[in-house]
Tab-separated table of C-alpha atoms in Angstrom:
chain	number	residue	atom	x	y	z
R	1	MET	CA	107.819	155.982	67.989
R	2	LYS	CA	109.973	156.249	71.239
R	3	LEU	CA	107.517	156.086	74.838
R	4	PRO	CA	107.671	158.435	77.318
R	5	LEU	CA	110.595	157.400	79.800
R	6	PRO	CA	108.515	156.005	83.053
R	7	VAL	CA	109.174	157.610	86.454
R	8	ASP	CA	107.734	155.334	88.806
R	9	LEU	CA	106.017	151.910	88.472
R	10	ALA	CA	101.690	154.387	88.381
R	11	SER	CA	103.815	156.137	85.003
R	12	LEU	CA	104.847	152.401	83.845
R	13	ALA	CA	101.997	151.758	83.744
R	14	LYS	CA	100.653	153.592	81.709
R	15	VAL	CA	103.522	153.533	79.345
R	16	ILE	CA	102.155	149.756	78.962
R	17	LEU	CA	98.585	150.647	79.018
R	18	SER	CA	99.067	153.488	76.015
R	19	PRO	CA	97.578	153.066	72.431
R	20	GLU	CA	101.733	154.031	71.613
R	21	CYS	CA	102.386	150.640	72.943
R	22	LYS	CA	102.141	148.088	70.991
R	23	ASN	CA	104.648	145.464	70.850
R	24	ILE	CA	107.028	144.046	74.651
R	25	CYS	CA	108.779	141.216	75.078
R	26	ILE	CA	110.224	140.063	78.331
R	27	LEU	CA	113.508	139.243	78.848
R	28	THR	CA	113.386	136.743	82.255
R	29	GLY	CA	116.166	135.090	84.372
R	30	ALA	CA	116.408	133.077	87.964
R	31	GLY	CA	114.809	135.935	89.558
R	32	VAL	CA	111.645	135.880	88.637
R	33	SER	CA	111.505	131.700	90.474
R	34	VAL	CA	113.045	132.531	93.371
R	35	ALA	CA	109.229	133.534	95.244
R	36	SER	CA	108.927	129.695	94.103
R	37	GLY	CA	111.650	128.381	96.120
R	38	ILE	CA	114.106	127.707	93.381
R	39	PRO	CA	117.233	129.178	94.682
R	40	ASP	CA	118.625	131.935	92.398
R	41	PHE	CA	121.938	130.090	91.009
R	42	ARG	CA	124.101	132.700	91.581
R	43	SER	CA	123.093	135.168	94.470
R	44	PRO	CA	124.012	133.666	97.932
R	45	GLY	CA	122.704	130.375	98.383
R	46	GLY	CA	122.101	129.249	95.719
R	47	MET	CA	123.525	126.201	93.492
R	48	TYR	CA	126.690	128.651	92.631
R	49	ASP	CA	127.526	129.307	95.873
R	50	THR	CA	126.483	125.916	98.019
R	51	LEU	CA	128.223	123.399	95.322
R	52	LYS	CA	130.083	121.112	97.053
R	53	PRO	CA	132.525	119.077	94.273
R	54	GLU	CA	133.957	116.594	96.916
R	55	LEU	CA	130.533	115.212	97.011
R	56	LEU	CA	130.165	114.320	93.743
R	57	THR	CA	131.114	111.457	91.588
R	58	ALA	CA	134.128	112.903	88.957
R	59	SER	CA	137.407	113.309	89.075
R	60	ALA	CA	139.894	114.853	91.008
R	61	GLN	CA	141.054	116.933	88.221
R	62	GLU	CA	137.090	117.948	87.759
R	63	LYS	CA	136.276	118.239	91.762
R	64	ARG	CA	139.801	120.963	91.058
R	65	TYR	CA	137.794	122.396	87.673
R	66	MET	CA	134.581	122.988	90.137
R	67	GLU	CA	136.500	124.417	92.904
R	68	GLN	CA	138.054	126.938	90.850
R	69	ASP	CA	134.146	127.628	88.746
R	70	PRO	CA	131.681	126.442	90.110
R	71	THR	CA	129.337	126.462	86.733
R	72	TYR	CA	132.212	123.743	85.311
R	73	VAL	CA	129.170	121.370	86.412
R	74	VAL	CA	126.881	122.116	83.735
R	75	THR	CA	129.527	122.731	80.654
R	76	TRP	CA	129.650	120.317	77.834
R	77	ASP	CA	132.986	119.445	78.857
R	78	ILE	CA	132.414	118.077	81.657
R	79	PHE	CA	129.062	116.517	80.876
R	80	ARG	CA	130.596	114.461	77.308
R	81	ASN	CA	133.174	112.367	79.659
R	82	ASN	CA	131.188	112.108	82.718
R	83	GLN	CA	127.381	112.140	83.391
R	84	PHE	CA	127.327	111.930	87.290
R	85	PRO	CA	128.396	115.411	88.344
R	86	TYR	CA	125.629	117.035	86.672
R	87	MET	CA	122.782	114.563	87.361
R	88	GLU	CA	123.640	114.221	91.243
R	89	VAL	CA	123.489	118.014	91.184
R	90	ARG	CA	120.248	118.566	89.949
R	91	ARG	CA	118.931	115.027	90.618
R	92	PRO	CA	116.732	116.586	93.363
R	93	PHE	CA	115.417	119.647	90.696
R	94	ILE	CA	114.550	117.010	88.214
R	95	LEU	CA	112.452	115.063	90.719
R	96	GLY	CA	110.650	118.352	92.275
R	97	THR	CA	109.413	118.978	88.771
R	98	ARG	CA	107.841	116.031	88.529
R	99	ASN	CA	106.018	116.235	91.340
R	100	HIS	CA	104.898	119.541	90.832
R	101	GLN	CA	106.769	120.473	93.568
R	102	TRP	CA	107.252	124.700	92.234
R	103	LYS	CA	104.438	126.755	91.535
R	104	ALA	CA	104.614	129.661	88.958
R	105	THR	CA	105.146	133.214	90.687
R	106	ILE	CA	103.480	136.254	90.724
R	107	ALA	CA	106.488	137.432	88.422
R	108	ASN	CA	105.591	135.254	86.013
R	109	ARG	CA	101.519	135.543	86.172
R	110	PHE	CA	102.681	139.247	85.161
R	111	ALA	CA	103.155	138.126	81.849
R	112	GLU	CA	100.114	136.255	82.071
R	113	LEU	CA	98.081	138.926	82.718
R	114	LEU	CA	99.771	141.367	80.048
R	115	HIS	CA	98.723	139.320	77.387
R	116	THR	CA	95.018	139.002	79.107
R	117	LYS	CA	94.609	141.585	79.550
R	118	THR	CA	96.067	143.901	76.699
R	119	GLY	CA	97.459	141.171	74.417
R	120	LYS	CA	100.888	143.049	73.848
R	121	LEU	CA	102.435	140.470	75.263
R	122	ARG	CA	104.425	139.635	71.549
R	123	ARG	CA	106.879	137.145	73.321
R	124	ILE	CA	109.222	135.272	76.478
R	125	TYR	CA	112.372	135.198	76.342
R	126	THR	CA	113.402	132.837	79.750
R	127	GLN	CA	116.568	131.878	80.146
R	128	ASN	CA	115.263	129.586	83.460
R	129	ILE	CA	114.733	125.773	82.776
R	130	ASP	CA	112.107	125.507	85.856
R	131	GLY	CA	109.283	125.292	83.428
R	132	LEU	CA	106.874	127.515	85.778
R	133	GLN	CA	106.370	129.957	82.929
R	134	ARG	CA	104.587	127.422	81.393
R	135	GLN	CA	101.874	126.576	84.096
R	136	CYS	CA	100.018	129.959	83.057
R	137	GLN	CA	98.512	128.178	80.541
R	138	ASP	CA	96.954	130.985	79.332
R	139	ILE	CA	100.225	132.308	77.309
R	140	PRO	CA	100.271	130.443	74.476
R	141	ASP	CA	103.013	127.859	73.703
R	142	GLU	CA	104.726	129.664	70.888
R	143	THR	CA	104.680	132.807	72.770
R	144	ILE	CA	107.923	131.308	75.482
R	145	VAL	CA	111.041	130.860	73.916
R	146	ASN	CA	113.395	128.642	76.558
R	147	VAL	CA	116.697	129.587	75.545
R	148	HIS	CA	118.586	127.418	77.883
R	149	GLY	CA	116.118	124.354	76.952
R	150	THR	CA	114.011	122.999	79.579
R	151	ILE	CA	113.986	120.544	83.210
R	152	SER	CA	110.786	119.051	82.391
R	153	LYS	CA	111.742	116.777	79.127
R	154	ALA	CA	115.103	114.662	78.299
R	155	GLY	CA	117.222	113.031	75.733
R	156	CYS	CA	120.186	111.862	74.491
R	157	GLU	CA	122.442	114.828	74.435
R	158	HIS	CA	124.746	112.415	71.698
R	159	CYS	CA	122.177	111.043	68.997
R	160	GLY	CA	119.466	113.748	70.112
R	161	HIS	CA	116.587	111.088	71.063
R	162	ASP	CA	113.669	111.419	73.379
R	163	MET	CA	113.472	109.505	76.689
R	164	ASP	CA	110.535	109.403	78.250
R	165	PHE	CA	110.066	111.976	81.666
R	166	ASP	CA	108.678	110.161	83.723
R	167	GLU	CA	110.747	106.393	82.521
R	168	PHE	CA	114.357	108.860	82.969
R	169	CYS	CA	113.218	110.330	86.255
R	170	ASN	CA	112.636	106.331	87.921
R	171	GLN	CA	115.734	105.916	86.369
R	172	VAL	CA	117.407	109.197	88.685
R	173	GLN	CA	115.545	108.058	90.575
R	174	THR	CA	116.795	104.217	91.534
R	175	LYS	CA	120.262	105.371	89.389
R	176	ILE	CA	121.307	108.442	90.884
R	177	LYS	CA	122.680	109.650	94.653
R	178	ASP	CA	121.532	112.047	96.556
R	179	ILE	CA	124.798	114.179	97.739
R	180	TYR	CA	122.137	116.590	99.329
R	181	GLY	CA	120.903	113.891	101.998
R	182	VAL	CA	117.239	114.403	101.725
R	183	ASP	CA	116.494	110.969	100.027
R	184	GLU	CA	116.764	107.887	101.638
R	185	LYS	CA	116.530	105.642	99.293
R	186	ALA	CA	118.748	106.386	96.944
R	187	PRO	CA	122.014	104.854	96.077
R	188	SER	CA	124.501	104.969	97.988
R	189	GLU	CA	126.878	104.703	93.701
R	190	SER	CA	125.566	106.389	90.974
R	191	THR	CA	125.273	104.201	87.988
R	192	PRO	CA	125.192	105.703	83.934
R	193	ILE	CA	121.910	105.984	82.839
R	194	PHE	CA	121.337	104.830	79.034
R	195	CYS	CA	120.151	105.514	75.354
R	196	GLU	CA	118.548	103.431	74.167
R	197	GLU	CA	118.580	104.113	70.942
R	198	CYS	CA	122.558	104.670	70.795
R	199	GLY	CA	123.783	103.014	74.494
R	200	LYS	CA	125.699	105.663	75.689
R	201	ALA	CA	125.206	107.537	78.560
R	202	MET	CA	124.808	110.923	77.837
R	203	VAL	CA	121.059	111.169	78.267
R	204	LYS	CA	120.037	114.171	80.774
R	205	PRO	CA	116.737	116.976	81.112
R	206	LYS	CA	116.433	118.930	77.518
R	207	THR	CA	118.728	122.279	79.279
R	208	VAL	CA	121.553	123.660	77.106
R	209	LEU	CA	125.204	122.796	78.838
R	210	PHE	CA	127.296	125.761	78.561
R	211	GLY	CA	129.767	125.377	75.556
R	212	ARG	CA	126.302	124.477	72.816
R	213	SER	CA	124.195	125.745	70.653
R	214	LEU	CA	121.108	127.239	71.862
R	215	PRO	CA	117.525	126.568	69.542
R	216	SER	CA	117.413	127.570	66.901
R	217	GLU	CA	113.862	129.123	67.397
R	218	PHE	CA	115.971	131.891	70.088
R	219	PHE	CA	117.563	133.117	66.856
R	220	GLU	CA	115.148	133.530	64.785
R	221	CYS	CA	112.608	134.732	67.653
R	222	CYS	CA	114.698	137.544	67.881
R	223	GLU	CA	115.131	138.327	63.980
R	224	ARG	CA	111.114	138.401	63.847
R	225	ASP	CA	110.432	140.411	66.992
R	226	LEU	CA	112.970	143.161	68.015
R	227	PRO	CA	112.943	145.276	65.236
R	228	ASP	CA	109.598	146.869	65.573
R	229	LEU	CA	109.566	146.511	69.724
R	230	ASP	CA	107.861	148.974	71.837
R	231	LEU	CA	109.056	148.120	75.336
R	232	LEU	CA	111.622	145.055	76.593
R	233	ILE	CA	111.514	144.146	80.407
R	234	VAL	CA	114.077	142.822	82.185
R	235	ALA	CA	113.383	140.453	85.319
R	236	GLY	CA	115.658	138.559	87.311
R	237	THR	CA	118.363	138.709	85.837
R	238	SER	CA	122.371	139.386	85.833
R	239	LEU	CA	122.575	139.778	81.972
R	240	VAL	CA	126.154	138.235	82.134
R	241	VAL	CA	124.614	135.287	79.574
R	242	SER	CA	125.230	135.813	76.038
R	243	PRO	CA	123.337	135.518	73.559
R	244	ALA	CA	120.253	135.627	75.342
R	245	ASN	CA	121.792	138.999	76.998
R	246	SER	CA	121.986	140.228	73.644
R	247	LEU	CA	118.659	141.415	73.088
R	248	VAL	CA	119.494	144.652	75.700
R	249	TYR	CA	121.261	146.081	72.620
R	250	LYS	CA	119.676	144.462	70.300
R	251	VAL	CA	116.730	145.868	69.941
R	252	PRO	CA	116.456	149.610	68.393
R	253	ASP	CA	116.811	152.741	70.182
R	254	THR	CA	114.010	154.010	70.043
R	255	THR	CA	112.637	150.503	72.676
R	256	LEU	CA	111.712	151.562	76.427
R	257	ARG	CA	113.567	149.239	78.336
R	258	VAL	CA	112.735	148.391	81.743
R	259	VAL	CA	114.584	146.786	84.492
R	260	VAL	CA	113.574	144.809	87.711
R	261	ASN	CA	116.064	143.933	89.569
R	262	ASN	CA	117.797	143.783	93.652
R	263	GLU	CA	120.833	145.233	91.485
R	264	PRO	CA	121.453	147.347	88.740
R	265	VAL	CA	122.807	145.195	85.967
R	266	GLY	CA	123.782	145.174	82.191
R	267	MET	CA	126.052	148.779	82.047
R	268	GLU	CA	128.760	147.284	80.015
R	269	LEU	CA	125.701	146.234	77.518
R	270	GLY	CA	124.296	150.171	77.819
R	271	ILE	CA	121.524	149.707	79.894
R	272	ASP	CA	122.047	153.619	81.631
R	273	TYR	CA	121.215	153.960	84.964
R	274	ASN	CA	122.059	157.688	86.053
R	275	GLY	CA	121.211	159.206	82.067
R	276	LYS	CA	118.556	162.104	82.007
R	277	GLY	CA	117.453	163.684	78.489
R	278	PRO	CA	115.288	163.017	75.812
R	279	GLY	CA	118.151	159.708	74.869
R	280	CYS	CA	117.258	158.228	78.263
R	281	ARG	CA	115.626	155.106	77.718
R	282	ASP	CA	116.241	152.924	80.536
R	283	PHE	CA	113.778	152.720	83.761
R	284	TYR	CA	115.067	150.786	86.673
R	285	ALA	CA	112.462	148.723	89.255
R	286	GLN	CA	114.302	147.585	92.013
R	287	GLY	CA	113.648	144.960	94.120
R	288	GLN	CA	112.265	141.233	94.415
R	289	CYS	CA	110.650	140.277	91.474
R	290	ASP	CA	107.576	139.006	92.831
R	291	ALA	CA	107.101	142.860	94.727
R	292	VAL	CA	108.146	144.583	91.682
R	293	PHE	CA	105.210	143.119	89.567
R	294	LEU	CA	102.390	142.915	92.457
R	295	ASN	CA	103.181	146.468	92.526
R	296	LEU	CA	103.528	147.226	89.008
R	297	ILE	CA	99.836	144.262	88.512
R	298	GLN	CA	97.929	147.096	91.360
R	299	GLU	CA	99.079	150.090	89.070
R	300	LEU	CA	97.706	148.628	86.159
R	301	GLY	CA	94.665	147.387	88.051
R	302	TRP	CA	94.795	143.501	87.755
R	303	LEU	CA	94.714	143.009	91.297
R	304	GLU	CA	91.619	140.834	91.132
R	305	ASP	CA	92.779	139.262	87.886
R	306	LEU	CA	95.648	138.400	90.194
R	307	LYS	CA	93.669	137.099	93.296
R	308	GLN	CA	92.091	134.652	91.474
R	309	LYS	CA	95.348	132.985	90.601
R	310	ARG	CA	95.797	133.193	94.293
R	311	ASP	CA	95.277	129.395	95.155
R	312	GLU	CA	98.233	128.501	92.057
R	313	LEU	CA	100.766	130.612	93.527
R	314	PRO	CA	103.637	129.545	96.153
R	315	PRO	CA	103.128	130.298	99.602
R	316	ALA	CA	105.514	133.240	99.492
R	317	SER	CA	103.415	134.385	96.395
R	318	ILE	CA	100.362	134.538	98.825
R	319	GLN	CA	101.898	135.352	101.783
R	320	LEU	CA	102.696	138.973	99.525
R	321	LEU	CA	99.554	139.397	97.953
R	322	ASP	CA	97.181	138.410	101.004
R	323	SER	CA	100.388	141.821	102.205
R	324	ALA	CA	99.012	143.602	99.883
R	325	ASN	CA	95.092	142.829	100.100
R	326	SER	CA	95.260	143.464	104.239
R	327	GLY	CA	97.357	146.370	103.628
């Protein structure tokens, strides 16, 4: 059964709460984590925008590649020959993850509320490696698919041997130089972190490098989830990375698709922002993810539930929530 097309967040809330809407999936990108203080990789000020290859421990050729395409720093092509560029770029992210520097945002908490209040959340497919979604402890682990892996675990890219995350972080702190100039105790030069099993310098966070295969879990869950999906919420993603972006066109024609983002995305994948008539199934909620999901939570009548998580939110999310309360 095809759900009615929303015209605003109030009507989207009615769709979500309707008995006809039974199965919901969420596809998230970096935009849902921005309020936590983690920059959006592809936006101005993000990692790719501010990458300075000249600071990295790399050959002249590798630096030229990264100057031409900053995403090269997170590719299998460079990592298999040189561990350092990836590790140096990721250093503060790795150590910040261990120290719980970042907190789950309102956008993350929306998924948690959706599960606890309705039981309709089938799956969260997150492209983010930050692990923030797993801070929402009311969401079952099996509901979360880390499409591109996670930075909160470590292992060898060559043999697959797992490394204790605390021990890995200790070695990152003492062996990987700080290109950002914030850690006075960091070494002046990077030295390898070796795998205790195979001896190769290929230990890294368990994230998926460009050029490597995604976890089989992604494909298996897609096969189970998509055929009877009623609603797909796409939040904070540019939809340029495949195969994660395939969700938007692999869902049935009857699936309602909602895009929450600062700007329109996915037109080349078939999302229609101007369509009208009985065949249209795409609704665009423009804006920052936290602001949009806060408004949606209000329309759903879940604001008091969100307030109970106030102290677990990052400062930017708290400020937004308090502004809504005062309004």
